[in-house]
mmCIF file of C-alpha atoms in Angstrom:
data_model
loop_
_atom_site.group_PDB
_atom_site.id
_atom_site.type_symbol
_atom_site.label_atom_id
_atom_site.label_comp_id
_atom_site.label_asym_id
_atom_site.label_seq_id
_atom_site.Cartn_x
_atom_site.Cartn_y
_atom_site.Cartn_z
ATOM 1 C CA UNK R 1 134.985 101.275 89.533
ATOM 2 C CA UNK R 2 133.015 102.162 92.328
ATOM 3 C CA UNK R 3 129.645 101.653 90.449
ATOM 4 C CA UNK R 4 130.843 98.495 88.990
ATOM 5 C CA UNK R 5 131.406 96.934 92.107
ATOM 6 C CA UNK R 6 127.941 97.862 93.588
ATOM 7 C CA UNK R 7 126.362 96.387 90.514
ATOM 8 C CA UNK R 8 128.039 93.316 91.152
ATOM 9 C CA UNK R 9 127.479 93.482 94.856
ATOM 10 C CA UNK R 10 123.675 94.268 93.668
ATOM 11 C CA UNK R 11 123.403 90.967 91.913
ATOM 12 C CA UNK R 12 125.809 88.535 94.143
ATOM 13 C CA UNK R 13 123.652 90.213 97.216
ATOM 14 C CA UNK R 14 120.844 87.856 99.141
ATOM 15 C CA UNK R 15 117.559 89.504 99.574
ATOM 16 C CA UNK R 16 115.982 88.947 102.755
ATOM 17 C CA UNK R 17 112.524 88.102 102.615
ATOM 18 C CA UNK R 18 109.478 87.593 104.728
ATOM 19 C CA UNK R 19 106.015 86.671 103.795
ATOM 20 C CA UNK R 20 102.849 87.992 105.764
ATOM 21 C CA UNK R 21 99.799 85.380 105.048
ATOM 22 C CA UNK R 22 99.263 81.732 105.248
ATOM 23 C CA UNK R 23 97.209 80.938 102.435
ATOM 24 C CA UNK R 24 97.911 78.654 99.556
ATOM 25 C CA UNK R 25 99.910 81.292 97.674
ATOM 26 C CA UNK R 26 102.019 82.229 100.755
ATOM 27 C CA UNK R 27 102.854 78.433 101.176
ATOM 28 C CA UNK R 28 104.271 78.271 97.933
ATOM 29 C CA UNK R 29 106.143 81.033 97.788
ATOM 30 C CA UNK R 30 107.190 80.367 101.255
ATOM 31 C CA UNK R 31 108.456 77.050 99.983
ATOM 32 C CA UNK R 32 110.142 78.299 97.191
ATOM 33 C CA UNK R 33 111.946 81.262 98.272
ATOM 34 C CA UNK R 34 112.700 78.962 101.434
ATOM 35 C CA UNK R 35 115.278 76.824 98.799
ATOM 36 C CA UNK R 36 116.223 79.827 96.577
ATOM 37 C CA UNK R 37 119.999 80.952 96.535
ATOM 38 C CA UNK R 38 119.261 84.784 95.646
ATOM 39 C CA UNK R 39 116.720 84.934 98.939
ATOM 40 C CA UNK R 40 117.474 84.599 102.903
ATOM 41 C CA UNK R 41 113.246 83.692 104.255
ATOM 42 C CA UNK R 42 113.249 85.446 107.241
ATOM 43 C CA UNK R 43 109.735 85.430 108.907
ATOM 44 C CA UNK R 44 106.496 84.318 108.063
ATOM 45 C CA UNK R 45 103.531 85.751 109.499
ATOM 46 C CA UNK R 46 99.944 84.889 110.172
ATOM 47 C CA UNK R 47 97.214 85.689 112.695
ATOM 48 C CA UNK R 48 97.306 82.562 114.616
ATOM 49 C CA UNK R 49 100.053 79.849 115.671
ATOM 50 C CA UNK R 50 97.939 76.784 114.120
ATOM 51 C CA UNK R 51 97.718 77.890 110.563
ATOM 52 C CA UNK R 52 101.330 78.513 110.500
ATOM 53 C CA UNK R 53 102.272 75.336 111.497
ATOM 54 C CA UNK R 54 102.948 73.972 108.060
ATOM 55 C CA UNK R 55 105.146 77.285 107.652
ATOM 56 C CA UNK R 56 107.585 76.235 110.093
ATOM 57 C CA UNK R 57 109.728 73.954 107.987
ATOM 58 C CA UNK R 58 110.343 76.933 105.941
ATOM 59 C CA UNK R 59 111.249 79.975 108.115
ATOM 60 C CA UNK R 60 110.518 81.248 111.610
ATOM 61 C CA UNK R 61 107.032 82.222 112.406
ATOM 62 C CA UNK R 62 105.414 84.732 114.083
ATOM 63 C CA UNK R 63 101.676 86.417 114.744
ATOM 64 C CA UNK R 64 103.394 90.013 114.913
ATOM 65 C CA UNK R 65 103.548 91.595 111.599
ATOM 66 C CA UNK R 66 106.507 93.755 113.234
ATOM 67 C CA UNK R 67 108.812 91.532 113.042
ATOM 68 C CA UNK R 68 108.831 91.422 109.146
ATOM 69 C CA UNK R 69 110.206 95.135 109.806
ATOM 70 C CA UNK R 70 113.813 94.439 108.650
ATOM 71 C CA UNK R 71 113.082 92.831 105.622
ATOM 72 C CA UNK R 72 114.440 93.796 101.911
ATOM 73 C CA UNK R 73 111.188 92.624 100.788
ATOM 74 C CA UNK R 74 107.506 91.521 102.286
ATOM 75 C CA UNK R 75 105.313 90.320 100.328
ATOM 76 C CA UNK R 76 101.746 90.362 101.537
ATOM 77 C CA UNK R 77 99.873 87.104 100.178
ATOM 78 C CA UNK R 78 96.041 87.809 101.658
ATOM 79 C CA UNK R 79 92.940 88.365 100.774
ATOM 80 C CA UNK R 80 92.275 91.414 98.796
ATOM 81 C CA UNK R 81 90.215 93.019 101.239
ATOM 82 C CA UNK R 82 93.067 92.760 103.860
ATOM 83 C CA UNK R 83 95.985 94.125 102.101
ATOM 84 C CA UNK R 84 94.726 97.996 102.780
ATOM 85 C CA UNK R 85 94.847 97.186 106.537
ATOM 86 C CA UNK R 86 98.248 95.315 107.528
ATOM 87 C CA UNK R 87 99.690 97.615 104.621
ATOM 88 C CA UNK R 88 98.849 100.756 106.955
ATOM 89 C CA UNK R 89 101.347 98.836 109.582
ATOM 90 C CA UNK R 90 103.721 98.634 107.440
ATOM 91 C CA UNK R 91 104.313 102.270 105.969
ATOM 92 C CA UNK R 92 107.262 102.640 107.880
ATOM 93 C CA UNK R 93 109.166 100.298 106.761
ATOM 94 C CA UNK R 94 112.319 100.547 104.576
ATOM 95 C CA UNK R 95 111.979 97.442 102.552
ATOM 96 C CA UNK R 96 109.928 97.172 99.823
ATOM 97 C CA UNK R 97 106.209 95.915 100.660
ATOM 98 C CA UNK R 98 104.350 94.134 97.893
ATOM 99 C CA UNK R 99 101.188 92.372 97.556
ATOM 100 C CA UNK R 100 100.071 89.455 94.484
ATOM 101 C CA UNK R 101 96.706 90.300 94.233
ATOM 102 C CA UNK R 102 95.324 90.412 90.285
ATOM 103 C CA UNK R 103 92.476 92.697 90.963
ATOM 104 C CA UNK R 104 93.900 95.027 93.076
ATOM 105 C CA UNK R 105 95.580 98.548 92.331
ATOM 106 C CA UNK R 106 99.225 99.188 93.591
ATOM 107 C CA UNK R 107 98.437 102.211 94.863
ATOM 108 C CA UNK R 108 96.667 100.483 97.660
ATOM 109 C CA UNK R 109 99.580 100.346 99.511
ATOM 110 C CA UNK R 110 100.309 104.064 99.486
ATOM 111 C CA UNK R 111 101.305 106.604 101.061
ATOM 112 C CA UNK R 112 104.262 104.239 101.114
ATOM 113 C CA UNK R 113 107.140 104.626 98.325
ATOM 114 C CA UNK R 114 108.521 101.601 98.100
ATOM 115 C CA UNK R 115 105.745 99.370 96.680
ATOM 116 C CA UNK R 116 104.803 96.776 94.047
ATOM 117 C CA UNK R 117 102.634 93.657 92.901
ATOM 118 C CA UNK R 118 103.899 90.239 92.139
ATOM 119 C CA UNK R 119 100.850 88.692 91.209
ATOM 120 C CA UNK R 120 101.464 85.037 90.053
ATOM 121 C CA UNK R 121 99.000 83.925 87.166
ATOM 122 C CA UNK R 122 98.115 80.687 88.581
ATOM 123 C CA UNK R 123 95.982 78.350 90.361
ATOM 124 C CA UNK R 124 97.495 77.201 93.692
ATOM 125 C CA UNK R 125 96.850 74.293 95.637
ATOM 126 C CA UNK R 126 98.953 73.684 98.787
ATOM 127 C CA UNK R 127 99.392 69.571 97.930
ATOM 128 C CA UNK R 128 100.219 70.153 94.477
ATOM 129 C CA UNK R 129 103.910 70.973 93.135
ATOM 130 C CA UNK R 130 103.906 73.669 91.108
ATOM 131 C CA UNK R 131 106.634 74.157 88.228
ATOM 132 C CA UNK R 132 107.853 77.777 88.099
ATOM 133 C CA UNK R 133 108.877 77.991 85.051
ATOM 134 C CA UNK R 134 104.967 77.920 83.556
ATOM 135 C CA UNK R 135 103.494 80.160 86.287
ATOM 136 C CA UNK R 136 104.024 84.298 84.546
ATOM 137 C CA UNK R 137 104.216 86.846 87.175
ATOM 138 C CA UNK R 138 103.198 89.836 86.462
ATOM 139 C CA UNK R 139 105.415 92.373 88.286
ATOM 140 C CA UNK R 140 104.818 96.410 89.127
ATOM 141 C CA UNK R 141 106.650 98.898 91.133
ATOM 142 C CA UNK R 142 107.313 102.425 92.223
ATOM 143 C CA UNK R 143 110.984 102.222 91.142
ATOM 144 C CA UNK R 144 113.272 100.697 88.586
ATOM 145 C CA UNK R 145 115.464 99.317 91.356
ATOM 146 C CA UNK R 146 112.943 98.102 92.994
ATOM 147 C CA UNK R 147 111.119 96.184 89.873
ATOM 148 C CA UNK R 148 114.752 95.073 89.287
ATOM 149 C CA UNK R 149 114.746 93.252 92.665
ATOM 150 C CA UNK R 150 111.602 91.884 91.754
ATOM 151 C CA UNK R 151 112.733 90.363 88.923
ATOM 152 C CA UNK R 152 116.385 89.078 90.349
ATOM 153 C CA UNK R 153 113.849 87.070 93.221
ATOM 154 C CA UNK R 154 111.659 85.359 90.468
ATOM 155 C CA UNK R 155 114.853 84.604 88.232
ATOM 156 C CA UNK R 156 116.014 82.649 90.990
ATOM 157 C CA UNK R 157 112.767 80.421 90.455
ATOM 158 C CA UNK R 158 113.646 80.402 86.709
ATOM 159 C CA UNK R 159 109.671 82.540 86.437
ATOM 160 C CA UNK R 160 108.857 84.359 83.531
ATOM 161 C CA UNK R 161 108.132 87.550 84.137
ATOM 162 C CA UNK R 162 106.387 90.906 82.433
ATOM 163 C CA UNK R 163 105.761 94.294 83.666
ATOM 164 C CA UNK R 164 102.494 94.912 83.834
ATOM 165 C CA UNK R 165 100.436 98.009 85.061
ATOM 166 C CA UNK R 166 97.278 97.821 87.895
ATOM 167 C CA UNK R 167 94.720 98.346 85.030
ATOM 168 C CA UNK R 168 96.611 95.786 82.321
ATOM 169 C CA UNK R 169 96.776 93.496 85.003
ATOM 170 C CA UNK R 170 93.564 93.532 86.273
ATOM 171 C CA UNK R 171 92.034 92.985 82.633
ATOM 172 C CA UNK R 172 93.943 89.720 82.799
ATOM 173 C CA UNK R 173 92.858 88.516 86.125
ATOM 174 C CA UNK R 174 89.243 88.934 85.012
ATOM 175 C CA UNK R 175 89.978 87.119 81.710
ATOM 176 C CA UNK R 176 91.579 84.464 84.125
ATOM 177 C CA UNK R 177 88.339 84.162 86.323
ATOM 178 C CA UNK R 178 86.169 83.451 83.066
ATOM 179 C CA UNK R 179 89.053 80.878 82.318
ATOM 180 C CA UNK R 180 89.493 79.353 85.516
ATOM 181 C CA UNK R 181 87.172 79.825 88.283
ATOM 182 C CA UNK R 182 84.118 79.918 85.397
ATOM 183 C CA UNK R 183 85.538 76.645 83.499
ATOM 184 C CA UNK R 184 85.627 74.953 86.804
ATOM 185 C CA UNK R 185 81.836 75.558 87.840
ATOM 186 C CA UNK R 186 81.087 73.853 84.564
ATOM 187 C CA UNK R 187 83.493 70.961 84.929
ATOM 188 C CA UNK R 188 82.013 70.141 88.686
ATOM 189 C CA UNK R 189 78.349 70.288 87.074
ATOM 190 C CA UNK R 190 79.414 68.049 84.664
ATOM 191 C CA UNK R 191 81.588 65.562 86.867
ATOM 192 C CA UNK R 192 77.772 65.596 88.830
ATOM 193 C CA UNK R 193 76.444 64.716 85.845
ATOM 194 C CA UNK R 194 78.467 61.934 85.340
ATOM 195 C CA UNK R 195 78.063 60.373 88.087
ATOM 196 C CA UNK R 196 74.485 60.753 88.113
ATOM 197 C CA UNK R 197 75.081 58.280 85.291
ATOM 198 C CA UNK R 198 77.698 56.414 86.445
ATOM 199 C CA UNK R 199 79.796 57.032 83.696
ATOM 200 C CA UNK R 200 83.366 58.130 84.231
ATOM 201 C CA UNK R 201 84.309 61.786 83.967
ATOM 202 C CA UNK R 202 87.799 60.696 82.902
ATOM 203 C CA UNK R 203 86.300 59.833 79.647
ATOM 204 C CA UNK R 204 86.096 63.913 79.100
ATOM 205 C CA UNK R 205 89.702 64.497 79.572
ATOM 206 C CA UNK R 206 90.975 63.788 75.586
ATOM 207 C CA UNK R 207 88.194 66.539 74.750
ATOM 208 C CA UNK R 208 88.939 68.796 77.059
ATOM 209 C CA UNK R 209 92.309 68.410 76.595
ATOM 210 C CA UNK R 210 91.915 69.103 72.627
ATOM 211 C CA UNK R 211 88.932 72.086 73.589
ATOM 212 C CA UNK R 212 92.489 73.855 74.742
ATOM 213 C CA UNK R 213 94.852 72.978 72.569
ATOM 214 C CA UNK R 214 92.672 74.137 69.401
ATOM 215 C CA UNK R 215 91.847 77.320 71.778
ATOM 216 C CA UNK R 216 95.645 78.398 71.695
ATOM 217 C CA UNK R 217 96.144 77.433 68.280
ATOM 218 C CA UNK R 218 93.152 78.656 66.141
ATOM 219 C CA UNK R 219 91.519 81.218 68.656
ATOM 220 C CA UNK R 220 88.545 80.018 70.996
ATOM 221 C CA UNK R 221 85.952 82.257 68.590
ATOM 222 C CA UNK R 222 87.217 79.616 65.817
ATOM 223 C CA UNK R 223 87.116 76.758 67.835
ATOM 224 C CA UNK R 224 83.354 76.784 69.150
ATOM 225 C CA UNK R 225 81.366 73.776 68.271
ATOM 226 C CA UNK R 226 78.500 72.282 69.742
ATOM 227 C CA UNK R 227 74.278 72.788 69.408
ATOM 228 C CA UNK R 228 74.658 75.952 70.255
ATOM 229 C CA UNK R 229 76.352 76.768 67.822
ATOM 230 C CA UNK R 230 74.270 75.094 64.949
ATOM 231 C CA UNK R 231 71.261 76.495 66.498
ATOM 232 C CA UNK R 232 70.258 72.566 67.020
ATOM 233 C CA UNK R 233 67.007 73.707 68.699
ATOM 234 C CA UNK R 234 65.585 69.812 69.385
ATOM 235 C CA UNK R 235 69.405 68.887 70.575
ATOM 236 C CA UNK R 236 68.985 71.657 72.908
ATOM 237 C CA UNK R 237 65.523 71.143 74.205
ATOM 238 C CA UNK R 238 66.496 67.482 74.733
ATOM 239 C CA UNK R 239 69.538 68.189 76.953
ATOM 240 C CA UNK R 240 67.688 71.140 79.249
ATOM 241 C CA UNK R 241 64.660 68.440 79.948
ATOM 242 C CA UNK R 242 67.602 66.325 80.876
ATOM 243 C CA UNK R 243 68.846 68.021 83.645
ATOM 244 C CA UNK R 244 67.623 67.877 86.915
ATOM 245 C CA UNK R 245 68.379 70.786 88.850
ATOM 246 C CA UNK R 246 66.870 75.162 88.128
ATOM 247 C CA UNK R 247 70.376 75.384 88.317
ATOM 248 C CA UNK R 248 71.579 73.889 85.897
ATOM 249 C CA UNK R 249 68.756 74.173 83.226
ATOM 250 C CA UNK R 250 69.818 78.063 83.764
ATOM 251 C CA UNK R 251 73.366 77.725 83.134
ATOM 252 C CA UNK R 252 72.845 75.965 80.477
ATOM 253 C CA UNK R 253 70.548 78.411 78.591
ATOM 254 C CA UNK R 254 72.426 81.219 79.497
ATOM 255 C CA UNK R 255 75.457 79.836 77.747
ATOM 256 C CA UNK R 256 73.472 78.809 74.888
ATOM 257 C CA UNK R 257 71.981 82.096 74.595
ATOM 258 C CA UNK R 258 75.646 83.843 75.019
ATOM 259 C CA UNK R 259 77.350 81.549 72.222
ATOM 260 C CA UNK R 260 74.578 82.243 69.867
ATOM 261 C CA UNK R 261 74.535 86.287 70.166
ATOM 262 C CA UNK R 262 78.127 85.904 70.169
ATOM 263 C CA UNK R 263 77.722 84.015 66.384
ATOM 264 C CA UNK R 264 75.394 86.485 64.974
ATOM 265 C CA UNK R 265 76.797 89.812 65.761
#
């Protein structure tokens, strides 16, 4: 009876929560956990009073990382090169500290026990909504119980979630910077070209739009049209004498080059 009941006190129970960062990932979550039922925000913490003044409709805020001490959970939402350092101030802790970075190992916030990764695979901007419920998070831990409370705080957002290792996961996130962060360079060049031209670069959005759709249905390597691809040699010489930046004639002809290796292996 006795193990019943702390199941059910497991699952009824709120977690209490605080957030060290004040980027556009902490906001989020900040906002989100700030409304959830299954989570009591405690503190949110950043290294100066101005940028978390946006934070303060959420939870209280503070510039001392030691008062996110009592915590069930803190996430740490900063930079990857930071997350070694505040995680050494936080060893002695009893909650359990986790960071969302994609490209960094777990184990960077040994020698402490209780640790994990919620890394959310998305793009966040702090003026745009997000819907939970398309963002995966890709959760890790030390412990069962621990992954389990993981998983009872994103259920409460109505996330999908899957376990995923430091290595798995940071396969993904690279995959996700030659989605994301690549795919955007190319769609700022050509919004610039656009309006070099003073044509409208909403007139793109029905192809891209149908680029990605085909991409998830048939496979990208099915999908690839274009001069590249038919080795259209004057099409291609045309469009680099076009262009009017080093820059850009060399992103272009790397890309070329990369889609036409990738066709005759």
């Amino acid at each position: 009876m006795s193990s019943v009941f702390a199941v059910f006190m497991y699952f009824w129970s709120v977690i209490s929560v605080s957030i060290i960062g004040t980027g556009n990932v902490a906001f989020h979550l900040a906002k989100a956990l700030s409304t959830s039922q299954s989570a009591k925000l405690q503190f949110i913490a950043g290294r100066s009073t101005t940028q978390l003044t946006d934070f303060k409709a959420f939870a209280e805020v503070s510039t001392q990382v030691s008062d996110t001490f009592h915590s069930d959970l803190i996430i740490l939402a900063v930079s990857d090169n930071a997350i070694g350092e505040i995680a050494e101030k936080l060893q002695y802790t009893n909650g359990l500290l986790v960071h969302t970075s994609g490209s960094t190992a777990m184990d960077v916030l040994a020698p402490k026990t209780r640790i994990g990764v919620c890394y959310p695979l998305q793009t966040f901007s702090k003026r745009k909504d997000l819907n939970y419920r398309k963002i995966p998070f890709l959760l890790e831990a030390n412990h069962q119980e621990d992954y389990a409370l993981l998983e009872k705080l994103l259920g409460s957002l109505n996330a999908p979630v899957h376990q995923m290792n430091s290595k798995d996961r940071a396969s993904i996130h690279l995959a996700a910077v030659f989605s994301n962060n690549f795919t955007n360079h190319i769609l700022t060049e050509a919004a610039q070209l656009c309006n070099q031209h003073q044509v409208s670069f909403e007139l793109l959005k029905p192809l891209l739009e149908e680029t990605l759709e085909k991409a998830f249905l048939n496979g990208p390597e099915n999908s690839q049209t274009g001069p590249a691809k038919r080795h259209d040699t004057q099409t291609i010489q045309k469009q680099l004498e076009a262009l009017k930046t080093s820059e850009q004639q060399e992103l272009y002809s790397t890309l070329t080059k990369a889609i036409q290796n990738y066709y005759e292996r």
